[in-house]
CSV table of C-alpha atoms in Angstrom, one decimal:
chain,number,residue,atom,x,y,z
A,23,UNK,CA,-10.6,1.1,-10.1
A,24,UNK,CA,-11.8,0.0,-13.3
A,25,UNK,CA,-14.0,1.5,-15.7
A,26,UNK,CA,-16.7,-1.1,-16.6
A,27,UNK,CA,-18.2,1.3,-18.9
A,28,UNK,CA,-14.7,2.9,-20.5
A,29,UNK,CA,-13.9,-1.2,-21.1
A,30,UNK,CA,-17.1,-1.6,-22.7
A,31,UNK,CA,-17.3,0.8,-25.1
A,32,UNK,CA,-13.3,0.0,-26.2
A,33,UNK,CA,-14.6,-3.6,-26.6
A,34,UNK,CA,-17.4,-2.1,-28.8
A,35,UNK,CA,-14.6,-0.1,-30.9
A,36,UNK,CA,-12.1,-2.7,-31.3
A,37,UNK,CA,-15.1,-5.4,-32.4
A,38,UNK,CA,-16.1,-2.6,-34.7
A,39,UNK,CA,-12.6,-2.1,-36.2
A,40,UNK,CA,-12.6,-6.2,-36.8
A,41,UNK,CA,-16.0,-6.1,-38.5
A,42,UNK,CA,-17.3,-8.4,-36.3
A,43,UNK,CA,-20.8,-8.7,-35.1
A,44,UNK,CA,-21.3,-9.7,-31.0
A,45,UNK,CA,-22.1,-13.1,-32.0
A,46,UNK,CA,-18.8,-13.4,-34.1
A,47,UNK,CA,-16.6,-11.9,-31.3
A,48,UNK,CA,-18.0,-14.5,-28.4
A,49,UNK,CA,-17.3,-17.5,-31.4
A,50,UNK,CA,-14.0,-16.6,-30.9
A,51,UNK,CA,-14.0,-16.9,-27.2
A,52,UNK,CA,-16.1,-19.5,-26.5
A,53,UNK,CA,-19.0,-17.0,-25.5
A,54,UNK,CA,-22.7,-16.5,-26.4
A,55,UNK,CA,-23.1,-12.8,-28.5
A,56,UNK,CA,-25.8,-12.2,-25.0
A,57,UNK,CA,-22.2,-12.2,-22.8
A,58,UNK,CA,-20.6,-9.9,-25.5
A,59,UNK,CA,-23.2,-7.4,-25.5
A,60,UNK,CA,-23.1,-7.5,-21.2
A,61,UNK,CA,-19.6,-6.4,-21.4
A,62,UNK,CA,-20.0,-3.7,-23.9
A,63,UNK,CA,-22.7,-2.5,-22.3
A,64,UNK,CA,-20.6,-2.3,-18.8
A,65,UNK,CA,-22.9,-4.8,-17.0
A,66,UNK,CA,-20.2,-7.6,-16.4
A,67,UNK,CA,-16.8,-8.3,-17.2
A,68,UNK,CA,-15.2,-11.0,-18.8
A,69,UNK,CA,-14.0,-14.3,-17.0
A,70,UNK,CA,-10.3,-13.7,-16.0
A,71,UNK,CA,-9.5,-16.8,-17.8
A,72,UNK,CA,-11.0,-15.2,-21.3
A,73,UNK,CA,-8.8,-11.9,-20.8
A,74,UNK,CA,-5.6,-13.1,-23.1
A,75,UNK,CA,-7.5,-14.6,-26.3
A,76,UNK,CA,-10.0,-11.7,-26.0
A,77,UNK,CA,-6.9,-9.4,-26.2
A,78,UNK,CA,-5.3,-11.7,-28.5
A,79,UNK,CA,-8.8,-11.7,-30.7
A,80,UNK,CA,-9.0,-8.1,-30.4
A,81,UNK,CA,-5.4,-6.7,-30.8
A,82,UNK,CA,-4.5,-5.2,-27.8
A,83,UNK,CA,-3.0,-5.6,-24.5
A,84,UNK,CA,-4.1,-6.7,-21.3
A,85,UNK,CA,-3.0,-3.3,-20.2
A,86,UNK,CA,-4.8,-1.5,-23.2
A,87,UNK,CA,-7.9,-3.3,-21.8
A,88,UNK,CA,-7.8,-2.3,-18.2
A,89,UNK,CA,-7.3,1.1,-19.5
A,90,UNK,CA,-10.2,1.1,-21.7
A,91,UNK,CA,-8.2,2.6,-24.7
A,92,UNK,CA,-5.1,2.5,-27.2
A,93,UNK,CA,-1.7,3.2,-25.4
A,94,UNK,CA,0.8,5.0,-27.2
A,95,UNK,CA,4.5,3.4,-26.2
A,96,UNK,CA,5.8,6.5,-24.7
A,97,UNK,CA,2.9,6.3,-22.1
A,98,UNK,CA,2.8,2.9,-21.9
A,99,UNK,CA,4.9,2.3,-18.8
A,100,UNK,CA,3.2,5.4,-16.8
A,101,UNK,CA,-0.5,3.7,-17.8
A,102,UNK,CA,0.5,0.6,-16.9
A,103,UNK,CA,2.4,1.3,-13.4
A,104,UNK,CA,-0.6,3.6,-12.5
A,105,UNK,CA,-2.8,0.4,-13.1
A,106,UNK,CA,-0.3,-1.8,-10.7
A,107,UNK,CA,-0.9,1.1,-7.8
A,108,UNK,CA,-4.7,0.4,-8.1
A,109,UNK,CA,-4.9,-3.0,-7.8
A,110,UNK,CA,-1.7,-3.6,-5.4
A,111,UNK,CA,-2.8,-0.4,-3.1
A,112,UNK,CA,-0.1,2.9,-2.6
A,113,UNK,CA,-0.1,1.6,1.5
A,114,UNK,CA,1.2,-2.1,0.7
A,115,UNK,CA,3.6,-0.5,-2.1
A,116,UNK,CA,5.3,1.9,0.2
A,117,UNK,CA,5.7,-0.7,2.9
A,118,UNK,CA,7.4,-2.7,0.6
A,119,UNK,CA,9.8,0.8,-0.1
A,120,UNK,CA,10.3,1.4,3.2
A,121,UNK,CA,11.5,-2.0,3.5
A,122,UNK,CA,13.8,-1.5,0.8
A,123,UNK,CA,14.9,1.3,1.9
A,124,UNK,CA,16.2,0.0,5.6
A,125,UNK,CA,18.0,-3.0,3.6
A,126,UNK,CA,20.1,-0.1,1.7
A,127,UNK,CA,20.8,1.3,4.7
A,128,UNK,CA,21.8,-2.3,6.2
A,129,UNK,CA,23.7,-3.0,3.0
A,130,UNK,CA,25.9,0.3,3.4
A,131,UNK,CA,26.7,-0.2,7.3
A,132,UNK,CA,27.9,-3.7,6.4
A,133,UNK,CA,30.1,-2.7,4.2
A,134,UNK,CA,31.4,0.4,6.1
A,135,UNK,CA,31.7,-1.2,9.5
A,136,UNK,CA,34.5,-2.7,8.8
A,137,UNK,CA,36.4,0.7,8.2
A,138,UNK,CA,35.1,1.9,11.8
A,139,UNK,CA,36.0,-1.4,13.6
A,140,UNK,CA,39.5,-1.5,15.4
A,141,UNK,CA,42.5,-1.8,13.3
A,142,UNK,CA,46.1,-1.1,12.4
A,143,UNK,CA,45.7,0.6,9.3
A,144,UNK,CA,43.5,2.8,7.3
A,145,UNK,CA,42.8,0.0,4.9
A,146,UNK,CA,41.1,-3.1,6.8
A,147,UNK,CA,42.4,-6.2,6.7
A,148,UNK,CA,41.0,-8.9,4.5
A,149,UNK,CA,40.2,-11.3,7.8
A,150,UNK,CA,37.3,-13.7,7.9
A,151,UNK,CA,35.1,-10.5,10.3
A,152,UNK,CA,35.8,-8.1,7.5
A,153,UNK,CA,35.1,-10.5,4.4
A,154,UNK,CA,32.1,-11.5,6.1
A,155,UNK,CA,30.9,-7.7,6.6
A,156,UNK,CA,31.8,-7.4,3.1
A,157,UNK,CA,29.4,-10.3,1.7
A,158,UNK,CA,26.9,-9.6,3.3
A,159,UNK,CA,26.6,-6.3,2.3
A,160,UNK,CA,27.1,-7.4,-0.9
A,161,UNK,CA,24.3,-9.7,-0.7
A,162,UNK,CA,21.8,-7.1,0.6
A,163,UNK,CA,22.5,-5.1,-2.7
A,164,UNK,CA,22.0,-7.5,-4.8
A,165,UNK,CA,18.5,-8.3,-2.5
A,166,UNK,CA,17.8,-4.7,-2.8
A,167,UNK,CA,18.5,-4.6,-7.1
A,168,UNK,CA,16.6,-7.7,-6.8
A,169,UNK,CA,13.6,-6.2,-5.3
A,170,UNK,CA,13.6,-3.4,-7.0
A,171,UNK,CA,13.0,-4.5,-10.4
A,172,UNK,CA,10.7,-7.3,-9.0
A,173,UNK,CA,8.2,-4.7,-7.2
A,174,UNK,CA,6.2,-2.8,-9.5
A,175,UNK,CA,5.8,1.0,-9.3
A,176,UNK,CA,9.2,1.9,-9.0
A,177,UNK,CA,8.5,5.4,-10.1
A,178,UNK,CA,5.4,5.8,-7.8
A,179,UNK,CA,7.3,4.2,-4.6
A,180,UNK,CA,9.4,6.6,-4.7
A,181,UNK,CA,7.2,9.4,-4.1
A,182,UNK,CA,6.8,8.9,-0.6
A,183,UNK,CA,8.1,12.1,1.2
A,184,UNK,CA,8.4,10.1,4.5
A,185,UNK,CA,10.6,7.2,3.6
A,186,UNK,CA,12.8,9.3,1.0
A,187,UNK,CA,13.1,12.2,3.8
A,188,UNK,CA,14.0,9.3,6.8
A,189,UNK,CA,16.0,7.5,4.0
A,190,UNK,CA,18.3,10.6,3.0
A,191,UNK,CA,18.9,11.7,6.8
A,192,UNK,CA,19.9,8.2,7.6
A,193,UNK,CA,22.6,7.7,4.5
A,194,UNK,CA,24.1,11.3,5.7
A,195,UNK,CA,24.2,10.5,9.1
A,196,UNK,CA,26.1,7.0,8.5
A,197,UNK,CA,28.4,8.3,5.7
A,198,UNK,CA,29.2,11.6,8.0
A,199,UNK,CA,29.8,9.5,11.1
A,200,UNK,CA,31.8,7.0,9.3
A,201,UNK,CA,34.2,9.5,7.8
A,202,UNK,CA,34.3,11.3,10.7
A,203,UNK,CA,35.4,7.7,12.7
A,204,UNK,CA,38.1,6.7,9.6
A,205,UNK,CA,39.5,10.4,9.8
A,206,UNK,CA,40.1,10.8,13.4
A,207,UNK,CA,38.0,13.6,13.7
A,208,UNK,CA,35.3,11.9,16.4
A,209,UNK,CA,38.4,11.8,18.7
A,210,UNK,CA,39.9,15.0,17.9
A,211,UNK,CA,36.5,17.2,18.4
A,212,UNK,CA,36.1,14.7,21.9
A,213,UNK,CA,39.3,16.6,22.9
A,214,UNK,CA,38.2,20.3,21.9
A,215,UNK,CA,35.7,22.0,24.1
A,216,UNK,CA,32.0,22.2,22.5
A,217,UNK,CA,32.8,26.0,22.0
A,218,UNK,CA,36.0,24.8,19.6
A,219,UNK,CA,33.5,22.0,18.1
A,220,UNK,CA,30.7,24.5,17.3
A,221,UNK,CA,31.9,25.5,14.1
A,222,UNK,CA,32.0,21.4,12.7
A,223,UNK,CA,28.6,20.6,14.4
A,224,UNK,CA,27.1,23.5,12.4
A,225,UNK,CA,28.9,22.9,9.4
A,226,UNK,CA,27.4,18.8,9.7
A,227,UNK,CA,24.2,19.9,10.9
A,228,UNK,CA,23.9,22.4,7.5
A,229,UNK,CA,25.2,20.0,5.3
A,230,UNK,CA,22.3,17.0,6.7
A,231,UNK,CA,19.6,19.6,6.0
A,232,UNK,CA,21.0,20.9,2.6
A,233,UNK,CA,21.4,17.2,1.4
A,234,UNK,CA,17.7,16.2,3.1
A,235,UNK,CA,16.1,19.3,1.3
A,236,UNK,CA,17.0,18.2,-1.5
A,237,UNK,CA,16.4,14.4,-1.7
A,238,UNK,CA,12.8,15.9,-0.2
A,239,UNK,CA,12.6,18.6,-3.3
A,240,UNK,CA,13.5,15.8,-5.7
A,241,UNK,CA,10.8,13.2,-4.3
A,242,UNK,CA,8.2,16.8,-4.2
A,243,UNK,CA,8.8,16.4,-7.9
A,244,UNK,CA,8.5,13.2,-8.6
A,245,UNK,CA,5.1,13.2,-6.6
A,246,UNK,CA,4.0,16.1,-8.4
A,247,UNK,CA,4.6,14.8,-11.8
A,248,UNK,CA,2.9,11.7,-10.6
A,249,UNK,CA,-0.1,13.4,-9.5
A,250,UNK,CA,0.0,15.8,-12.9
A,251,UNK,CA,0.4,12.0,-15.0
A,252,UNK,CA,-2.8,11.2,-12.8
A,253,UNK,CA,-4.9,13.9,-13.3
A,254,UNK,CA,-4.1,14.3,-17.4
A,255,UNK,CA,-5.3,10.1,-17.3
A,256,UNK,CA,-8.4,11.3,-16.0
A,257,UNK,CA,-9.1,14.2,-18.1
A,258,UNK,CA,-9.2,12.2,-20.9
């Protein structure tokens, strides 16, 4: 949410800074001084329509004005991407992850299947199945690059424990499965008893958690320095 009164008195300062009185300030927006002094006393906020030349007027950036302060450039990305979570919502912003997410996975069985599909030789052959496999897997990453870079909040989508956790689980299983498929293993462990198979299950089922645990620990971070970013925004 924004700070009505936090805006207000940064108004105030950066009028101050210009040697401007109200009255001077709203000349240069098209505003009475009476609309002026409403803002910087935190009663109302300016039309959205006035936001760029009152920035422009004033010397700062939209995003310094929602934040109701300067922004330093090494903190400008984390001010502004904590801004985009409050106004786009954290729910909406990790649907659109999630979603993401399960075109990654798409994108990677596309272009694995055609390694698992039935075949002569290790190496598929370039047939029209295969190539089409291939582009659209191809395509879904490019969607996926795409996406990322047009959804805000990369940073802060990514601190869902959830979707990282389901997302990890789900790249293991297909790349393990897959290997296992390409290398013959599936059908040589289908011909041991489970007793002979034990040692590989456990070996897989280890290797899931170890590589889970830690996409989980590595999202745990990110959260935590997101929440620690948070807090040290509100402190101030």
């Amino acid at each position: 949410m924004i700070d009505m009164q936090k805006t207000g008195r940064f108004i105030t300062v950066c009028r101050k800074e210009k040697g401007w009185t109200q009255k001077q300030l709203g000349e240069q927006v098209g505003v009475s001084d009476r609309a002026v002094s409403k803002w910087e006393r935190g009663k109302s906020f300016p039309d959205i329509s006035l936001l760029e030349p009152l920035c422009e007027c004033l010397g700062i950036s939209v995003s310094e004005f929602f934040a109701g302060k300067r922004i330093e450039s090494e903190e400008y990305h984390g001010v502004t991407e904590r801004m985009l979570v409050e106004a786009i919502g954290s729910k909406r912003l990790y649907r659109l992850e999630a979603a993401v997410q399960v075109l990654n996975i798409l994108a990677a069985l596309a272009i694995v299947l055609p390694f698992l599909l039935p075949q002569n030789s290790f190496i598929p052959e370039l047939n029209v199945t295969n190539g089409a496999f291939w582009l659209f897997g191809i395509v879904l990453c490019l969607v996926t690059e795409y996406l990322n870079k047009a959804i805000p909040a990369y940073e802060f989508r990514r601190t869902n424990m959830w979707i990282e956790g389901i997302s990890g689980a789900a790249t293991f299983a297909l790349t393990v499965g897959a290997s296992l498929l390409v290398s013959g293993g599936w059908k040589a462990m289908q011909g041991e008893s489970f007793r002979e198979s034990l040692p590989i299950i456990l070996m897989g089922l280890a290797g899931g958690a170890i590589g889970v645990g830690c996409c989980l620990f590595m999202t745990w971070r990110r959260r935590q320095d997101w929440l620690r970013e948070q807090g040290d925004e509100k402190n101030e």
